[in-house]
Coordinates of N, CA and C in Angstrom, one line a residue:
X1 N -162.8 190.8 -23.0 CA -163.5 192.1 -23.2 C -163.8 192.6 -21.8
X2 N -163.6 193.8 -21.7 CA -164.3 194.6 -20.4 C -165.6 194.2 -20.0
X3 N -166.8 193.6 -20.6 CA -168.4 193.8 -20.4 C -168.8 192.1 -20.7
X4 N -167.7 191.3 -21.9 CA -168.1 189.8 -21.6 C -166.4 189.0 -21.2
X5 N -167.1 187.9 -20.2 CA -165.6 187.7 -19.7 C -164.9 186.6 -20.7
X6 N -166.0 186.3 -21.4 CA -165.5 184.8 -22.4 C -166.4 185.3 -23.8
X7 N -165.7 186.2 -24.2 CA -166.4 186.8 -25.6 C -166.5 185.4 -26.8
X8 N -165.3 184.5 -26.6 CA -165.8 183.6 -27.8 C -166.5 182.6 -27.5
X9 N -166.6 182.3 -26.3 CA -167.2 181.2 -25.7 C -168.7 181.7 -25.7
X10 N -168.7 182.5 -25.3 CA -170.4 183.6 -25.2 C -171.1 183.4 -26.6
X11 N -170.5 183.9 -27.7 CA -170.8 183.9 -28.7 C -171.0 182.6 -29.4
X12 N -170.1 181.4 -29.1 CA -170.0 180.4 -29.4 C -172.0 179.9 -29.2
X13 N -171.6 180.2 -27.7 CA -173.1 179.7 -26.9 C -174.2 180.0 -27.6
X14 N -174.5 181.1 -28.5 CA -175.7 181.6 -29.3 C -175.6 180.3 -30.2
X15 N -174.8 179.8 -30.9 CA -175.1 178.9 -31.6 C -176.1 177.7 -31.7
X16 N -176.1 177.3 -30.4 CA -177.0 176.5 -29.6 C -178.4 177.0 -30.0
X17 N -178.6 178.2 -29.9 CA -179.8 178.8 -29.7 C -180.5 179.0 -31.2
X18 N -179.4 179.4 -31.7 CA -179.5 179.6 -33.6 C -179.9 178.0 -34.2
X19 N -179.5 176.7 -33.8 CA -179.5 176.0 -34.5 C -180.7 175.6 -33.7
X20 N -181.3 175.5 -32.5 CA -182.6 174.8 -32.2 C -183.5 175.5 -33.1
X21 N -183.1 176.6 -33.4 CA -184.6 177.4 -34.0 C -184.3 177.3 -35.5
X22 N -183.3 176.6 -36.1 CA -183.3 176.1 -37.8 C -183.6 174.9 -37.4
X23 N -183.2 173.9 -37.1 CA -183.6 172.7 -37.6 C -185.1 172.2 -37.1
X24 N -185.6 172.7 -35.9 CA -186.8 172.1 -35.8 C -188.1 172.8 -37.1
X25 N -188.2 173.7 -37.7 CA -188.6 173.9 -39.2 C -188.1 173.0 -40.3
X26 N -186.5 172.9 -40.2 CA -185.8 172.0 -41.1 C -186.7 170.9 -41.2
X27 N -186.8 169.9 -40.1 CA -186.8 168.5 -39.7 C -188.5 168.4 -39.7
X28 N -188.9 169.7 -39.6 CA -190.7 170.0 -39.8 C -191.1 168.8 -40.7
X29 N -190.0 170.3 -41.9 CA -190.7 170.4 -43.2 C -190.2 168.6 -43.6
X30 N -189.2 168.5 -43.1 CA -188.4 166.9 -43.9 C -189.0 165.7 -43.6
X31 N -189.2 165.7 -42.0 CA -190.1 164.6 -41.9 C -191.4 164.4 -41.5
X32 N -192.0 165.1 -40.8 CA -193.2 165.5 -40.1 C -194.2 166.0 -41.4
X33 N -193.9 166.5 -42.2 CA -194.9 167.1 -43.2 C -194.7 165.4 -44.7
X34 N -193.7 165.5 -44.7 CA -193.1 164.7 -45.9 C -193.3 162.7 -45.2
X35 N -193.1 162.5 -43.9 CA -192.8 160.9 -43.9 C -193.8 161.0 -42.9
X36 N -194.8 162.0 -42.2 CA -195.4 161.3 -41.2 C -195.0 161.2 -39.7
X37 N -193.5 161.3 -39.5 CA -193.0 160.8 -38.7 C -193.4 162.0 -37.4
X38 N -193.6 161.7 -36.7 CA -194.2 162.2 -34.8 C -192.7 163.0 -34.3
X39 N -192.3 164.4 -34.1 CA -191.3 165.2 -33.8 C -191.2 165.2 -32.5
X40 N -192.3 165.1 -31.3 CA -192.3 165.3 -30.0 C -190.6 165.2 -29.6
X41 N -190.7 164.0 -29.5 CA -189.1 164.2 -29.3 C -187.8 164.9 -29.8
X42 N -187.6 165.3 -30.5 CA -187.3 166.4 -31.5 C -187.3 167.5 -30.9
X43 N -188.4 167.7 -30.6 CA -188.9 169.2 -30.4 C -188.4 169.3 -28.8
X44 N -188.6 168.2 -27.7 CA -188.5 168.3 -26.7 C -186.8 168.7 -26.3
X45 N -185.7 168.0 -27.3 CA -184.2 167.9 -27.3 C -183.9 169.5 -28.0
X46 N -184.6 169.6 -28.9 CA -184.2 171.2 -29.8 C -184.5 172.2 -28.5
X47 N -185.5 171.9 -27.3 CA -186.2 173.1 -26.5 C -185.1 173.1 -25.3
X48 N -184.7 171.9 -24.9 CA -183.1 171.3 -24.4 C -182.1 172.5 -24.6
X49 N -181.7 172.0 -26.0 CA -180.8 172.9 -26.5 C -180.9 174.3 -26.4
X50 N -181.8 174.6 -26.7 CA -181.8 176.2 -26.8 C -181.6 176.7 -25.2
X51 N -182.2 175.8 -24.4 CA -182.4 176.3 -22.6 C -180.5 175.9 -22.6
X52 N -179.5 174.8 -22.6 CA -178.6 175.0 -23.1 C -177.5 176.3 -23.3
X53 N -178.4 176.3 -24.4 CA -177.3 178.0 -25.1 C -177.5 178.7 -24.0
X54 N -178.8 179.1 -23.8 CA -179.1 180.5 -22.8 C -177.6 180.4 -21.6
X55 N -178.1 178.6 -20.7 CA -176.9 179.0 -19.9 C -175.5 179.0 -20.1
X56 N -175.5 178.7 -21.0 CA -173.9 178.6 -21.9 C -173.6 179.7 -21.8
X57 N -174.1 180.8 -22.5 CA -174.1 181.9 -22.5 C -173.8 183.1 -21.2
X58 N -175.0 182.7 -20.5 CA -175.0 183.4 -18.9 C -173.8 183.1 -18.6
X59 N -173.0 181.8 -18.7 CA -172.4 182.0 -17.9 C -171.1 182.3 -18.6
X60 N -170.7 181.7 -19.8 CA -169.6 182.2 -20.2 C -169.4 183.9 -20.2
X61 N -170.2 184.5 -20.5 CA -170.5 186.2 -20.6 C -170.0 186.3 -19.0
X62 N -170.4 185.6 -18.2 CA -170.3 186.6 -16.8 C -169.2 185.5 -15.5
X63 N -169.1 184.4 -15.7 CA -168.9 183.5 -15.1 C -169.3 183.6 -13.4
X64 N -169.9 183.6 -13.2 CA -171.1 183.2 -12.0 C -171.4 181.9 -12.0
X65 N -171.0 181.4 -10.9 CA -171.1 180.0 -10.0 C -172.6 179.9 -10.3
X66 N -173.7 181.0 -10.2 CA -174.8 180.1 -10.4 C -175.2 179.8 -12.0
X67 N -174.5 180.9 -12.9 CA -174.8 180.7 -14.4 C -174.0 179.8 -14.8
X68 N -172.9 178.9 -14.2 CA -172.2 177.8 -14.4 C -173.1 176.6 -14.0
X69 N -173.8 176.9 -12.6 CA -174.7 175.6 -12.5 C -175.9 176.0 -13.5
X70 N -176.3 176.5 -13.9 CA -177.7 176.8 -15.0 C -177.1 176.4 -16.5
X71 N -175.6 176.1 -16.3 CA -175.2 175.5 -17.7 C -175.0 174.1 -17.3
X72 N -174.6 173.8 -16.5 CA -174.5 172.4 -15.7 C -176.3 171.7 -16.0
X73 N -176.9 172.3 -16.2 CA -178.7 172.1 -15.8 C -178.8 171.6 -17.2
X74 N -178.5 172.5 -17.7 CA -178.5 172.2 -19.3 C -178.2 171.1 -20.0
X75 N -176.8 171.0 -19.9 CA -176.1 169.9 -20.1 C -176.7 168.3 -19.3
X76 N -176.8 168.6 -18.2 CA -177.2 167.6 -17.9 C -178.8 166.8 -18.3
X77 N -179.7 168.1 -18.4 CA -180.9 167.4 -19.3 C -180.9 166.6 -20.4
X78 N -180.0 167.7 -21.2 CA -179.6 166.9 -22.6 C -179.4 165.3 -22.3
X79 N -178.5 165.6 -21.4 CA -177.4 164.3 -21.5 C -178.6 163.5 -21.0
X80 N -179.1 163.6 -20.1 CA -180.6 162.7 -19.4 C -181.8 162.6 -19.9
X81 N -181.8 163.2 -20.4 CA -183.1 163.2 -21.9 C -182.9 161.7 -23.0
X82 N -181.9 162.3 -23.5 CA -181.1 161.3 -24.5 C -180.8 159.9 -23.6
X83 N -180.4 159.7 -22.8 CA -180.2 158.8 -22.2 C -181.7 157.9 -22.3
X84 N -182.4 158.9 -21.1 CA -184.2 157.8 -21.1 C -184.5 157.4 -22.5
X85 N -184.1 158.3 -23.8 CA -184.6 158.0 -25.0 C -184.5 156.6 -25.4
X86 N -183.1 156.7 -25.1 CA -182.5 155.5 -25.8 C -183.1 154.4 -24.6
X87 N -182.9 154.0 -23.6 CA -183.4 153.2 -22.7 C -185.0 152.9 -23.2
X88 N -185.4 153.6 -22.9 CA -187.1 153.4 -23.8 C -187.3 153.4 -24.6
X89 N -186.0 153.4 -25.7 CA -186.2 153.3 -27.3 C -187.3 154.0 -27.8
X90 N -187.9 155.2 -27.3 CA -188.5 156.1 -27.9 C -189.5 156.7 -27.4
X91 N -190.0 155.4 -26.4 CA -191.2 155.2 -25.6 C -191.4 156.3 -24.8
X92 N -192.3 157.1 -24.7 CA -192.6 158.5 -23.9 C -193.4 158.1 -23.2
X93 N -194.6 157.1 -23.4 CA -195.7 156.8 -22.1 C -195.6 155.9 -21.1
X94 N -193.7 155.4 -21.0 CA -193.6 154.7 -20.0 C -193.3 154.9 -18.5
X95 N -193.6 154.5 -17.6 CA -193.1 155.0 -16.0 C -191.4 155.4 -16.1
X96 N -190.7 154.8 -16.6 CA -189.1 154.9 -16.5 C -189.3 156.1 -17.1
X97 N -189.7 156.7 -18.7 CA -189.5 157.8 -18.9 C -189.9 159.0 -18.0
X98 N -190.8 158.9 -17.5 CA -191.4 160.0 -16.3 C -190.5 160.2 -15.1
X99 N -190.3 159.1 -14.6 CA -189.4 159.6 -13.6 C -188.0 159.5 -13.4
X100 N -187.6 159.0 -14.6 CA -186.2 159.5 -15.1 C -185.9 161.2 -14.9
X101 N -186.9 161.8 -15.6 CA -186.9 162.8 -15.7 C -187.4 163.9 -14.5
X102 N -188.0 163.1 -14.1 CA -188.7 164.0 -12.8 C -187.1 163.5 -12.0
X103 N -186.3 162.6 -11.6 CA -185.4 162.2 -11.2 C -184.4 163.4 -11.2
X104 N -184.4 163.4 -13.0 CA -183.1 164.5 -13.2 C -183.5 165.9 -12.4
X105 N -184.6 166.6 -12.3 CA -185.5 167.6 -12.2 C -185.2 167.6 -10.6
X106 N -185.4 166.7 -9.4 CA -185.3 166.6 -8.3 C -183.5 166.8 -8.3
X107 N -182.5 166.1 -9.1 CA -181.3 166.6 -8.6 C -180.8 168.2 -9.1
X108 N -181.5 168.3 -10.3 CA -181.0 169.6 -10.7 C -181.7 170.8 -9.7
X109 N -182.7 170.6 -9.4 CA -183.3 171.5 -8.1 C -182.4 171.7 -6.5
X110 N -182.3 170.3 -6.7 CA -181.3 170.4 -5.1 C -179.7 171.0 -5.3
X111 N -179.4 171.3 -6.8 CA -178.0 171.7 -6.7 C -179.0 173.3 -6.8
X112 N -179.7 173.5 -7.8 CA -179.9 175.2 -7.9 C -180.4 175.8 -6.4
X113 N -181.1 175.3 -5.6 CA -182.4 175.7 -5.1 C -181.0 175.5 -3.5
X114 N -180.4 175.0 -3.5 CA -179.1 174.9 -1.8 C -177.9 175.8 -2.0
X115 N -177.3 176.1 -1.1 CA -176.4 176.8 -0.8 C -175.4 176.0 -1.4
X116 N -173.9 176.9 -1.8 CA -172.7 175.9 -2.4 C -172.2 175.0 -1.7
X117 N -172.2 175.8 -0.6 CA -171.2 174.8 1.0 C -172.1 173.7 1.7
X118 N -173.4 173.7 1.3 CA -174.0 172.5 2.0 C -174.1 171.3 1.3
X119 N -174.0 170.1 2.4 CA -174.0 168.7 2.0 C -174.5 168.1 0.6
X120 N -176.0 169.0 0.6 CA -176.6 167.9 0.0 C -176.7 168.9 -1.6
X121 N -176.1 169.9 -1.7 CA -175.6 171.0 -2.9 C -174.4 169.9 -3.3
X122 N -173.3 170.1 -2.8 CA -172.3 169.1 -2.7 C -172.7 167.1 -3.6
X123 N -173.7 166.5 -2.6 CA -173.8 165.7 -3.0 C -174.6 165.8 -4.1
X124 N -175.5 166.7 -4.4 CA -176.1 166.2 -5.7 C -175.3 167.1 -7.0
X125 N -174.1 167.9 -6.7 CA -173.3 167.8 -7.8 C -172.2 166.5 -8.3
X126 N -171.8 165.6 -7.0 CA -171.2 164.5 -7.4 C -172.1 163.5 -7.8
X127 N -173.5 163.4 -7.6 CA -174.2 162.6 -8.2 C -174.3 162.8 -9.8
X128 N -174.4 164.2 -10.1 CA -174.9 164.6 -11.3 C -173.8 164.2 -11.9
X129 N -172.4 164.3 -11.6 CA -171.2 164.4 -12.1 C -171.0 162.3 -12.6
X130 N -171.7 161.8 -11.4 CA -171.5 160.1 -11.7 C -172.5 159.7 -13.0
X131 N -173.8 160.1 -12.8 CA -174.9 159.9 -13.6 C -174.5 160.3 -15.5
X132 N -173.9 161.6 -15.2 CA -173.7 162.4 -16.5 C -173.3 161.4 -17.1
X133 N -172.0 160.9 -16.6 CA -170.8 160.1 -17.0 C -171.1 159.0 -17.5
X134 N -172.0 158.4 -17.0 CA -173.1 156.5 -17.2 C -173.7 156.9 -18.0
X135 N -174.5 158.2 -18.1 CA -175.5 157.8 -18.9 C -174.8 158.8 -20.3
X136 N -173.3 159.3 -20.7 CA -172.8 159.7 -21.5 C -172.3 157.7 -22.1
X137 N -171.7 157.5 -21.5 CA -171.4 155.8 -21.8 C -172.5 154.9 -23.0
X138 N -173.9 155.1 -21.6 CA -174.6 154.6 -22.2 C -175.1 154.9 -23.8
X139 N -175.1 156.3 -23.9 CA -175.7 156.5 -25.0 C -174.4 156.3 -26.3
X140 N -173.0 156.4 -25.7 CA -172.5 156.1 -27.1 C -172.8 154.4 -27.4
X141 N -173.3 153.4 -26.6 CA -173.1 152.1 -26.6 C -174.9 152.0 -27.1
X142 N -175.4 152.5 -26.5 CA -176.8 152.3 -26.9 C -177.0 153.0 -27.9
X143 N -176.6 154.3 -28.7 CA -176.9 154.8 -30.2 C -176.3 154.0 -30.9
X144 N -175.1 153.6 -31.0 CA -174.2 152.6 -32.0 C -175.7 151.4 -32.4
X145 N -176.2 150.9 -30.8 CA -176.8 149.8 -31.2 C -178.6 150.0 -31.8
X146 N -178.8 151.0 -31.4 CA -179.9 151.5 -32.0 C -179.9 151.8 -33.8
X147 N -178.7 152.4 -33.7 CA -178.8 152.9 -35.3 C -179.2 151.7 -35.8
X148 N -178.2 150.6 -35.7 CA -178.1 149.3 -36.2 C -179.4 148.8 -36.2
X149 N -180.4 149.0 -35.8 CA -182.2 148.5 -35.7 C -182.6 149.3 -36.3
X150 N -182.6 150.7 -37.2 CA -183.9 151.0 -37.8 C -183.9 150.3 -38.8
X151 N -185.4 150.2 -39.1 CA -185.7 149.5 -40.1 C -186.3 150.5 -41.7
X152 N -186.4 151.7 -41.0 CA -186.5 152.9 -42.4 C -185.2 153.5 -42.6
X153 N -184.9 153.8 -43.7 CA -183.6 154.2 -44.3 C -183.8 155.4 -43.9
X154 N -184.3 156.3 -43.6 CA -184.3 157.7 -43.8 C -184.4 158.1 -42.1
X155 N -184.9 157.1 -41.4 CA -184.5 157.0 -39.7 C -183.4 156.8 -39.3
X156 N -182.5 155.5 -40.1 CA -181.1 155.2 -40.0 C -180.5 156.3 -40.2
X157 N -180.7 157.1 -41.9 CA -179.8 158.4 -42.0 C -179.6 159.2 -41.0
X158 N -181.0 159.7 -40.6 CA -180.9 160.6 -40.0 C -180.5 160.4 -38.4
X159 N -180.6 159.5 -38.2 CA -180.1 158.7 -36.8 C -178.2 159.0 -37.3
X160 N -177.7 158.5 -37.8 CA -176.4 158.0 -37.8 C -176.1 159.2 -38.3
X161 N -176.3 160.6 -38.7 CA -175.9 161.8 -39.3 C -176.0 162.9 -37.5
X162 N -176.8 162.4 -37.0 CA -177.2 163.1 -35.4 C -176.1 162.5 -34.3
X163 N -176.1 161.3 -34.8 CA -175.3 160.3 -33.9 C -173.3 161.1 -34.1
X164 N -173.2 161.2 -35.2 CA -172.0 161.3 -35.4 C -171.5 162.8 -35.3
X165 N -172.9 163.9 -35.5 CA -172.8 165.1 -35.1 C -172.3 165.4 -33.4
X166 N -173.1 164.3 -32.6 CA -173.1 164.3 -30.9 C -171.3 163.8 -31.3
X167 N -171.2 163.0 -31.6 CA -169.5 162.3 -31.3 C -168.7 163.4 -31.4
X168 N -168.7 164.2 -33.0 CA -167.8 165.4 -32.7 C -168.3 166.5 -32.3
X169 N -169.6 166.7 -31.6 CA -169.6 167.7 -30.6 C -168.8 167.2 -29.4
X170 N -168.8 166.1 -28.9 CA -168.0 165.8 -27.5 C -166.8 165.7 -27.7
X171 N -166.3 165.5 -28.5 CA -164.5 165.6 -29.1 C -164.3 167.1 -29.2
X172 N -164.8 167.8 -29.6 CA -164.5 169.3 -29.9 C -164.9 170.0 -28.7
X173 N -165.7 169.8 -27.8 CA -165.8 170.0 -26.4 C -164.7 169.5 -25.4
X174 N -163.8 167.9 -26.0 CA -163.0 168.4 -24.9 C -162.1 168.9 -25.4
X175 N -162.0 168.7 -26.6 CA -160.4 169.9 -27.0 C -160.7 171.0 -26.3
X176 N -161.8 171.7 -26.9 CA -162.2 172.9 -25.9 C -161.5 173.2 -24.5
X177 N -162.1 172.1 -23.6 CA -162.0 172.0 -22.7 C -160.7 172.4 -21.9
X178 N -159.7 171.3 -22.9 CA -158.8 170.7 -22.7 C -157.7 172.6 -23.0
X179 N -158.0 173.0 -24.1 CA -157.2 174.2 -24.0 C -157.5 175.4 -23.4
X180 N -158.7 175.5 -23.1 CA -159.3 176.4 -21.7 C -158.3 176.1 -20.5
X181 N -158.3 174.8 -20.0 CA -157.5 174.6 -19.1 C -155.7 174.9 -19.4
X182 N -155.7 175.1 -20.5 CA -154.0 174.9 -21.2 C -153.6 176.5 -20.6
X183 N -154.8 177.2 -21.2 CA -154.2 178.8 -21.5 C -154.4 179.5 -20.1
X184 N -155.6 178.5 -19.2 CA -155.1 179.5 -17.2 C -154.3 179.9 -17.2

């Protein structure tokens, strides 16, 4: 289109945004009101996502090197979020969780906040690019082994129904991928 440069991809990107804002009501009402169960984390991956879509969006709509790194920011929270999760098995008040995060925060800053041609723009996209990768690994090897420990059925469900949603989100991302690059 004349005004978006990746109209399906753009559009696609709202989706992101549409589904943080159904299921954290959904998962409210399901578990938080009904089993008790503490959403913090939940809420903190659904706020992920939706920051996510936005850059999804920016950049597919316009494709700008910096709305590509603001989707790059995205992605990689997710992916770094979920990662500490699983490493702390849930644990939010521990030192690893904090500065995991403040970690990710310090490399995503040094790619937004530098110039493209300088060093250390440069190096903290190849870092982001090694990290993403380990801690994409990790978490298929660490959710498989997690599922396998809940000890409430309805955590298992919903664990192994999230778990398998991520699997073919990453498969249908790289087909994606994969025919984006087909049709240059």
């Amino acid at each position: 289109s004349y005004y978006i440069a990746e109209p399906w991809n753009t559009f696609t990107g709202f989706s992101y945004i549409v589904i943080a804002l159904i299921l954290y009501p959904y998962y409210y009402s399901q578990l938080s009101v009904k089993h008790g169960i503490n959403l913090n984390n939940l809420f903190v991956v659904l706020f992920i996502l939706a920051f996510l879509g936005v850059g999804t969006v920016l950049f597919h709509a316009t494709l700008r090197y910096d709305m590509q790194v603001l989707d790059k920011i995205g992605m990689y929270y997710m992916i770094t979020y979920w990662f500490t999760l699983l490493y702390v098995e849930g644990k939010r008040d521990t030192n690893l969780y904090n500065v995991s995060l403040i970690f990710a925060s310090c490399v995503c800053a040094a790619i937004w906040f530098t110039e493209r041609e300088t060093f250390l723009h440069q190096f903290s996209k190849i870092f982001l690019i090694v990290t993403y990768a380990l801690s994409f690994i990790y978490i298929f090897f660490g959710g498989a082994t997690l599922s396998r420990r809940c000890r409430n059925k309805v955590c298992e469900t919903l664990f192994d129904r999230c778990y398998w949603i991520w699997i073919c989100s990453v498969v249908f991302w790289f087909i994606d991928k994969f025919f984006c690059d087909f049709h240059q």
